[in-house]
Short mmCIF file of C-alpha atoms in Angstrom, two decimals:
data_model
loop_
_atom_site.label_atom_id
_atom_site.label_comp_id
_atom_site.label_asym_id
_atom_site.label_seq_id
_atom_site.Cartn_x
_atom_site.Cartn_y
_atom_site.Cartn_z
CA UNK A 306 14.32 20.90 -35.02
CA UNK A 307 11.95 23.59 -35.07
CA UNK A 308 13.71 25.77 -37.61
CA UNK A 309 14.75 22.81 -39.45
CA UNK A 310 10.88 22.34 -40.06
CA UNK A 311 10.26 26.00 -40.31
CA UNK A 312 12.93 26.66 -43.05
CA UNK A 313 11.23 23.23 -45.00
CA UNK A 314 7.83 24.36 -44.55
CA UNK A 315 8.81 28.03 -46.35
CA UNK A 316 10.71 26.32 -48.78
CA UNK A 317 8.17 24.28 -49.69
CA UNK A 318 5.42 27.37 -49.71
CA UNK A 319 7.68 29.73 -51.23
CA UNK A 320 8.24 26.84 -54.45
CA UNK A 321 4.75 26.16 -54.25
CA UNK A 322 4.75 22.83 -53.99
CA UNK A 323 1.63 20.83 -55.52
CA UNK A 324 0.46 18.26 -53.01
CA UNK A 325 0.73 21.25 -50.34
CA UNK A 326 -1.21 23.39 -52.61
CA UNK A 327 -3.77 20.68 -52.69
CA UNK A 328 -4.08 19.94 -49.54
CA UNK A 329 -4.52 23.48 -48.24
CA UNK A 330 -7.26 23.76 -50.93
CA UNK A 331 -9.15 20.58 -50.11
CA UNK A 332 -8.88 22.04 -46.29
CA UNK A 333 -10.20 25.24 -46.39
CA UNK A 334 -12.82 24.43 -49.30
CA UNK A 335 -14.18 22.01 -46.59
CA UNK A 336 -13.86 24.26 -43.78
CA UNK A 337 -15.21 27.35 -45.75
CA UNK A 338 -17.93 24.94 -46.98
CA UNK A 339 -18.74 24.67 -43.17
CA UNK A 340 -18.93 28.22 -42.08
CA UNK A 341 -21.11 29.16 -44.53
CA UNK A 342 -23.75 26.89 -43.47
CA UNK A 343 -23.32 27.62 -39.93
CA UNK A 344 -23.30 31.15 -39.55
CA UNK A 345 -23.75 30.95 -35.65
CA UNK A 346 -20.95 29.20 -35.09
CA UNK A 347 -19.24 31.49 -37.55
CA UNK A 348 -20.06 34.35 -35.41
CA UNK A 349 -18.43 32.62 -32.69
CA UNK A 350 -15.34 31.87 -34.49
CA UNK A 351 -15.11 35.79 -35.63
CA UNK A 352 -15.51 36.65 -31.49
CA UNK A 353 -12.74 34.69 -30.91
CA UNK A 354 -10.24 35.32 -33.32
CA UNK A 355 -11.34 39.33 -33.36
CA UNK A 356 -11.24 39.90 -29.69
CA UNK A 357 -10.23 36.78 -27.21
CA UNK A 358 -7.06 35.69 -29.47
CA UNK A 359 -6.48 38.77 -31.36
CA UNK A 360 -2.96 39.78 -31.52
CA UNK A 361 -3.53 42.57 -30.08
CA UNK A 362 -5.36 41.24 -27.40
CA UNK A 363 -2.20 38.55 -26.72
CA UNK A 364 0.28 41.58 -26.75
CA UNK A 365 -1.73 43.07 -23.91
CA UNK A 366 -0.88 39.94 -21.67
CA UNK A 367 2.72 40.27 -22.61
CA UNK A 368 2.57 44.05 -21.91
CA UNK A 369 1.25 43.44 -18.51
CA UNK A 370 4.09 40.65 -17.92
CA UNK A 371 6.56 43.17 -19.09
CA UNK A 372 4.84 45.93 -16.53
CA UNK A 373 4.82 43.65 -13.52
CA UNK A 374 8.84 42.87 -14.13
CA UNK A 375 9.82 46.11 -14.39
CA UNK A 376 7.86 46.54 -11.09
CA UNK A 377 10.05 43.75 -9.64
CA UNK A 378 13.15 45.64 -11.00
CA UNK A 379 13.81 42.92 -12.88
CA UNK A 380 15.29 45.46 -16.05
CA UNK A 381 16.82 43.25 -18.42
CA UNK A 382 14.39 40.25 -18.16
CA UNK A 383 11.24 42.88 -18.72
CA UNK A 384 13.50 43.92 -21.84
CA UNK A 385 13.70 40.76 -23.21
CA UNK A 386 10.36 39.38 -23.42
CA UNK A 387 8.75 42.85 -25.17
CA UNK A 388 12.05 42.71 -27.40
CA UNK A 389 10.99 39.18 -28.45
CA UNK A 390 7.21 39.90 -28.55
CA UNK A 391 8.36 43.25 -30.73
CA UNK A 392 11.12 41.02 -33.20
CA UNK A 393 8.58 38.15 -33.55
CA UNK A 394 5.70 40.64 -35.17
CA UNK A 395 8.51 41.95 -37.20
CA UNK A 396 9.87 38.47 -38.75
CA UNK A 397 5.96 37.37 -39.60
CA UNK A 398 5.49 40.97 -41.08
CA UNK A 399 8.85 40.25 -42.96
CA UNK A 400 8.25 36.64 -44.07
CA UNK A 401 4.66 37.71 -45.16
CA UNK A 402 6.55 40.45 -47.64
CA UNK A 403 8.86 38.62 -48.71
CA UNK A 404 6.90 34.92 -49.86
CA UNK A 405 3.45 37.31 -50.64
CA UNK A 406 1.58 34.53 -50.57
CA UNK A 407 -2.53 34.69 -51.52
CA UNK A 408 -5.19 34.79 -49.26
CA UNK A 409 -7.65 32.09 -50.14
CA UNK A 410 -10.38 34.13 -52.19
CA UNK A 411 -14.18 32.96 -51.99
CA UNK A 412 -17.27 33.71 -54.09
CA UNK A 413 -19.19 34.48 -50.45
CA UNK A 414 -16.74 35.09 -48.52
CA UNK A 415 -17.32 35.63 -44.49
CA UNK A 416 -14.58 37.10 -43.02
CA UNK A 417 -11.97 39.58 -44.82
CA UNK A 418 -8.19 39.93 -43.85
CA UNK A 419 -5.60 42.15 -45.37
CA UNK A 420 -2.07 41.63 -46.57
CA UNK A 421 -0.19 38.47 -47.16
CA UNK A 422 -1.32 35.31 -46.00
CA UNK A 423 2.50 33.60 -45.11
CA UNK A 424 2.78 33.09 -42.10
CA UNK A 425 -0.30 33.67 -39.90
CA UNK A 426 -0.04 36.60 -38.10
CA UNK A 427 -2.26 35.61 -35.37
CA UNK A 428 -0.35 32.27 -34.81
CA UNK A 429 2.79 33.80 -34.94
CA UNK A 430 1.77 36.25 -32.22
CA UNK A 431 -0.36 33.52 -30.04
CA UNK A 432 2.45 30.98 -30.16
CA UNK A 433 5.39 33.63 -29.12
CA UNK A 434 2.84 35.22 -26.31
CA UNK A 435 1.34 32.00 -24.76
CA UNK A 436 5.44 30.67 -24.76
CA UNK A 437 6.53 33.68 -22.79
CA UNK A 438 3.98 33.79 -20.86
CA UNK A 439 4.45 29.56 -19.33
CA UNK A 440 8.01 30.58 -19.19
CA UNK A 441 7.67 33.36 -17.18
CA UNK A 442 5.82 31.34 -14.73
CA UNK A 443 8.14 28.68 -14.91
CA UNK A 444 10.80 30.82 -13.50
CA UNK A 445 8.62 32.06 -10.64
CA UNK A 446 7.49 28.78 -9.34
CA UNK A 447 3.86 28.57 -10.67
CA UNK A 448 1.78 26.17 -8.31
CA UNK A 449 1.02 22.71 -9.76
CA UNK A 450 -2.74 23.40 -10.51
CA UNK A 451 -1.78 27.22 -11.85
CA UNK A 452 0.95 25.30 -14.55
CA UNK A 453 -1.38 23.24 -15.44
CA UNK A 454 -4.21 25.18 -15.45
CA UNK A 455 -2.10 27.72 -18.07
CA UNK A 456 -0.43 24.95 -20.57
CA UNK A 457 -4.29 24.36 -21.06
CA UNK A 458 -5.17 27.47 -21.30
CA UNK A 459 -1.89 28.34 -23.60
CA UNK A 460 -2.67 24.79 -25.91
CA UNK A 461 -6.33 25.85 -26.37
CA UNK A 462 -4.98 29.62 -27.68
CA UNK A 463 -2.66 28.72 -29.78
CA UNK A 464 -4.58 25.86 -31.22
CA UNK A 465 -7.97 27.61 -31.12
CA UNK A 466 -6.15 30.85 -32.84
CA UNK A 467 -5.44 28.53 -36.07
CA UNK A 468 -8.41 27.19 -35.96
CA UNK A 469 -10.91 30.15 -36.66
CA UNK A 470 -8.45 31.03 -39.27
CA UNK A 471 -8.73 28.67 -41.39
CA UNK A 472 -12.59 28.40 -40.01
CA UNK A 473 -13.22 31.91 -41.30
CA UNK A 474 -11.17 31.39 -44.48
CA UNK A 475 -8.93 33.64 -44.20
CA UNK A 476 -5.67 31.38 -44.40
CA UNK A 477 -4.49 28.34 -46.14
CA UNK A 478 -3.36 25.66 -43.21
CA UNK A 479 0.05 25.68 -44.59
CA UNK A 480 0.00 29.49 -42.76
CA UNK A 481 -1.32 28.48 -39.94
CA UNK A 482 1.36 25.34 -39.36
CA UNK A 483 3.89 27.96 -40.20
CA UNK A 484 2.70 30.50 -37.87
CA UNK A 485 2.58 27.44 -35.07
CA UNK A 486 5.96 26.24 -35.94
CA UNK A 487 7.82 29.60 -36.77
CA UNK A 488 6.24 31.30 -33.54
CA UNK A 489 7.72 28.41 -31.37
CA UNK A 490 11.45 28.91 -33.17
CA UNK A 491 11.06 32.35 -31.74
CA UNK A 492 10.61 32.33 -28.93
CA UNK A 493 12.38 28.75 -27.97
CA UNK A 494 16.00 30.77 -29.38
CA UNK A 495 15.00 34.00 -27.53
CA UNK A 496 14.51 32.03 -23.93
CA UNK A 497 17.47 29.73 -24.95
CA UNK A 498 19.53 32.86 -25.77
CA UNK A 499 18.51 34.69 -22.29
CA UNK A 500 19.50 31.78 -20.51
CA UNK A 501 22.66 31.76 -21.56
CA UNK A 502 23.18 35.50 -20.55
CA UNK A 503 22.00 34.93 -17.33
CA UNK A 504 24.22 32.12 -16.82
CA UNK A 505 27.16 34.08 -17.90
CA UNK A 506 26.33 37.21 -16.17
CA UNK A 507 26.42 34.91 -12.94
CA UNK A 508 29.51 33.62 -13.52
#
């Protein structure tokens, strides 16, 4: 289901369809409207998506989770989530090349952001990290109050993340869905995948 939507939602990007168009420009004309006007709560927004939910800042967490397997000896599984952290920045960087979509450009702009805009880079990256990071603890037998303590946490990321994106007006919120939704394919085939070596390495 989740590629299904993915594939629909670049199709539908990459033809440019009109009432998307429109509604990602009624969006962020709002939103951008916003910001302007509330520059304090703009600087909070560039905190955030600069440093707390940068993707640099989510690939940390997955580096230490990668660190404290291999620690554990736990080789192939320490593999696998940096080799899906390291694929999934290489399919956005790919997908943004190859649909180039525009930035949204402003008259007073408030934030600046390079490249293409399709799909969000720091979605992408949010999505995949937050994912392998609850699954990781899944395996390991989280406590109930440390689960649910981190699918809040994880929900507010990835959520937040799109959110001073399109805040900041740097993306259209047809990026931002597609980061969500094409970040979540990701890392959903790579956990499905490993599970089905494990199970046939046990057998």
């Amino acid at each position: 289901m989740l590629a299904v939507l993915s594939a629909a939602l670049l199709i539908l990007v990459a033809a440019s369809f009109s009432p998307l168009v429109s509604f990602d420009r009624t969006v962020a004309e709002g939103l951008h409207h916003w910001a302007v006007h509330e520059p304090e709560l703009t600087r909070v927004n560039r905190v955030l998506t600069d440093w707390v939910w940068d993707p640099w800042t989510m690939r940390a967490l997955t580096a230490a989770a990668v660190i404290w397997l291999l620690l554990k000896r736990e080789w192939l599984l320490g593999a696998w989530v940096a080799a899906t952290s390291a694929v999934g920045s290489l399919v956005q960087q790919g997908l943004k090349s190859a649909v180039g979509k525009q930035r949204p450009h402003w008259l007073d702009p408030i934030d600046s952001a390079h490249y293409a805009a399709f799909p969000s880079g720091h979605a992408v990256t949010a999505t995949v990290s937050c994912g392998l990071l609850l699954w990781l603890l899944r395996r390991y037998g989280a406590g109930k109050w440390l689960w649910r303590l981190s699918v809040a946490a994880a929900a507010v990321s990835v959520v937040g993340v799109g959110f001073t994106r399109l805040y900041l007006g740097v993306h259209w919120p047809s990026d931002v869905l597609g980061g969500w939704l094409i970040g979540a394919c990701w890392v959903a085939l790579s956990i499905a995948a490993y599970e089905r070596v494990v199970l046939n390495r046990e057998r």
